[in-house]
XYZ file of C-alpha atoms in Angstrom:
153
model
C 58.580 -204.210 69.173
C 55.120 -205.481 67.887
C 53.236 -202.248 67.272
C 49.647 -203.780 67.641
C 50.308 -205.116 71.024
C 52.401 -201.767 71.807
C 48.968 -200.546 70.627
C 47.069 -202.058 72.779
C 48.772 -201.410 75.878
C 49.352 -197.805 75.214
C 48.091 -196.457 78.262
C 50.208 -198.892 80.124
C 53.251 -197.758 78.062
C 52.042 -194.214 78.065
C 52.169 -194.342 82.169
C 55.428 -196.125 82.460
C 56.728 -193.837 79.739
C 56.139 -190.723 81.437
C 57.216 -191.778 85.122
C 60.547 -192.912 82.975
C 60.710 -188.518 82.197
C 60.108 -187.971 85.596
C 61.790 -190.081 87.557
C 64.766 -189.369 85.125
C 64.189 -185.370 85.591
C 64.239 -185.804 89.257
C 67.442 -187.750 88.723
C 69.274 -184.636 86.522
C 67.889 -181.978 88.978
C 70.100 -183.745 91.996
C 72.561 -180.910 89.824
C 70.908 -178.633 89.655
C 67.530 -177.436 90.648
C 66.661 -175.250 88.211
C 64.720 -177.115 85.183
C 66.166 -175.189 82.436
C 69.856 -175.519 83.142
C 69.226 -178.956 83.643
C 67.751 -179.415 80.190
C 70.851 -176.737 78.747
C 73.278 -179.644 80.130
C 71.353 -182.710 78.897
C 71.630 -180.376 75.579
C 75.307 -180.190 75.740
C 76.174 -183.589 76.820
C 74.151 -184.455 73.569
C 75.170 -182.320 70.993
C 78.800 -183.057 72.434
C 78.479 -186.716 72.286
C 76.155 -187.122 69.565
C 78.657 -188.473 67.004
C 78.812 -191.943 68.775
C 75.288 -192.185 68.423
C 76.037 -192.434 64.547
C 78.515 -195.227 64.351
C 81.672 -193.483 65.537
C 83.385 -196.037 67.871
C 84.003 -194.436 70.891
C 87.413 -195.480 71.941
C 88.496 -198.141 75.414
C 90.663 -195.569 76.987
C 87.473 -192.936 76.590
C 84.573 -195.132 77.619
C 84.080 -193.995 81.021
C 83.463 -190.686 82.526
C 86.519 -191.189 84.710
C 88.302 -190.171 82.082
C 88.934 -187.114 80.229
C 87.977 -187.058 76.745
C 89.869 -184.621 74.078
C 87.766 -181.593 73.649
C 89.140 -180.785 70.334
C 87.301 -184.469 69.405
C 84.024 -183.300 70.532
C 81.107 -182.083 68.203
C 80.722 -178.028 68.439
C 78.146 -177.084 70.298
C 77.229 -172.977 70.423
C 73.993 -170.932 71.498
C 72.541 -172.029 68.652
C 72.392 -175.753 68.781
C 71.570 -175.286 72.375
C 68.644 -173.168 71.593
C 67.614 -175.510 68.863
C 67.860 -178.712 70.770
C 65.715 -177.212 73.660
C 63.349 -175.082 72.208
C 63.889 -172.021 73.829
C 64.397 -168.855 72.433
C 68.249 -167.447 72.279
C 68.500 -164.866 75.008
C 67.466 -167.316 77.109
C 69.241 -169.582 76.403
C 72.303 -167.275 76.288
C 71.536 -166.170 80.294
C 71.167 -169.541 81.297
C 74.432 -170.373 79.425
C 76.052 -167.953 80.819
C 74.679 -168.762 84.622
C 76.406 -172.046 83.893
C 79.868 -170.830 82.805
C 79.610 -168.520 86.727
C 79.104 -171.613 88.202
C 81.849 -173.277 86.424
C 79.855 -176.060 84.958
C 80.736 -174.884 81.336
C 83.250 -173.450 79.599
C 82.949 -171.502 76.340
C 86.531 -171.228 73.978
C 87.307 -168.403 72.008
C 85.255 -169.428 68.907
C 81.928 -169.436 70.874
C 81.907 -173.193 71.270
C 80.978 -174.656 74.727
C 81.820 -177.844 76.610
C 81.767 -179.150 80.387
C 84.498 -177.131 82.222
C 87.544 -179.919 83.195
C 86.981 -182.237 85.699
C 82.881 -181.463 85.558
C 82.238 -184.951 83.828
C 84.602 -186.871 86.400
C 82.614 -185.742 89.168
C 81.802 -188.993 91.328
C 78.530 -186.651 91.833
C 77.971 -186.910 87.474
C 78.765 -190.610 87.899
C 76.231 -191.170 90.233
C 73.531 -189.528 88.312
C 74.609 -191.760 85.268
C 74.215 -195.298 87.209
C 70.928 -193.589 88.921
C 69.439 -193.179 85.167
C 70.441 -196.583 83.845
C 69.107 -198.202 87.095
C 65.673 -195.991 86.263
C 65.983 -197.339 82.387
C 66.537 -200.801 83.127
C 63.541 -200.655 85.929
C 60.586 -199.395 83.469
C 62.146 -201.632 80.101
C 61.545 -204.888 83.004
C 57.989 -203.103 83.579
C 57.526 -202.430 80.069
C 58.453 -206.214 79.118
C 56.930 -207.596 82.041
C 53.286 -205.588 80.986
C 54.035 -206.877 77.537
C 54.234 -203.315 75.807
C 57.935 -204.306 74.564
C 59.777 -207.833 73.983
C 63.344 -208.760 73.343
C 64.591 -209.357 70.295
């Protein structure tokens, strides 16, 4: 990216930018309509996944949401992180975990750690989100390179 001309189309990429958090918002809330669950679960999946953000190859066999990944290969992910990663404050967060273990979205193990109750992540209803989002990402980077806020490298 070429900072002076991301510069000086800011308020183009500002725009796009933001209808990018909405339309992607809207996209998460088909789960669930309540804002802050939705941002407890986009917490999870995170935390969860975050290690093959860092280099961590993610294996073939585990590369879709099809398929059931090995919880015991997952990051941990407690009140805490969840609290940390979305900024609110730990009661809440614990009553809206705990909303989402009743409604069988997550589970929580022995230790305190949650993760996605089984099956939740195969869920053609999860996979459709996930295609709605990249189709949503790949829309406003074609808007953003078409406007000339970003380029390819």
């Amino acid at each position: 990216m070429d900072e002076q001309v991301a510069q000086s189309n800011s308020r183009v990429g500002g725009i796009r930018l933001t209808m990018l958090t909405l339309r992607s918002m809207e996209n998460w809330r088909l789960a669930f309509d309540d804002c802050d669950k939705t941002m407890i679960l986009l917490a999870v999946s995170s935390i969860l996944g975050e290690r093959f953000t860092r280099g961590e190859e993610l294996e073939e066999q585990y590369r879709s949401l099809r398929d059931t990944y090995p919880q015991n290969r997952l990051q941990h992910c407690n009140i805490m992180s969840i609290a940390a990663a979305t900024g609110f404050n730990r009661e809440t967060t614990r009553r809206k975990v705990n909303e989402l273990i009743d409604e069988g979205v997550l589970v929580r193990s022995s230790r305190g750690a949650m993760r996605f109750a089984p099956g939740y992540t195969q869920d053609p209803h999860i996979m459709k989100i996930v295609i709605s989002q990249l189709w949503v990402i790949a829309r406003v980077t074609s808007e953003l390179m078409r406007e000339g806020v970003i380029r390819a490298v």
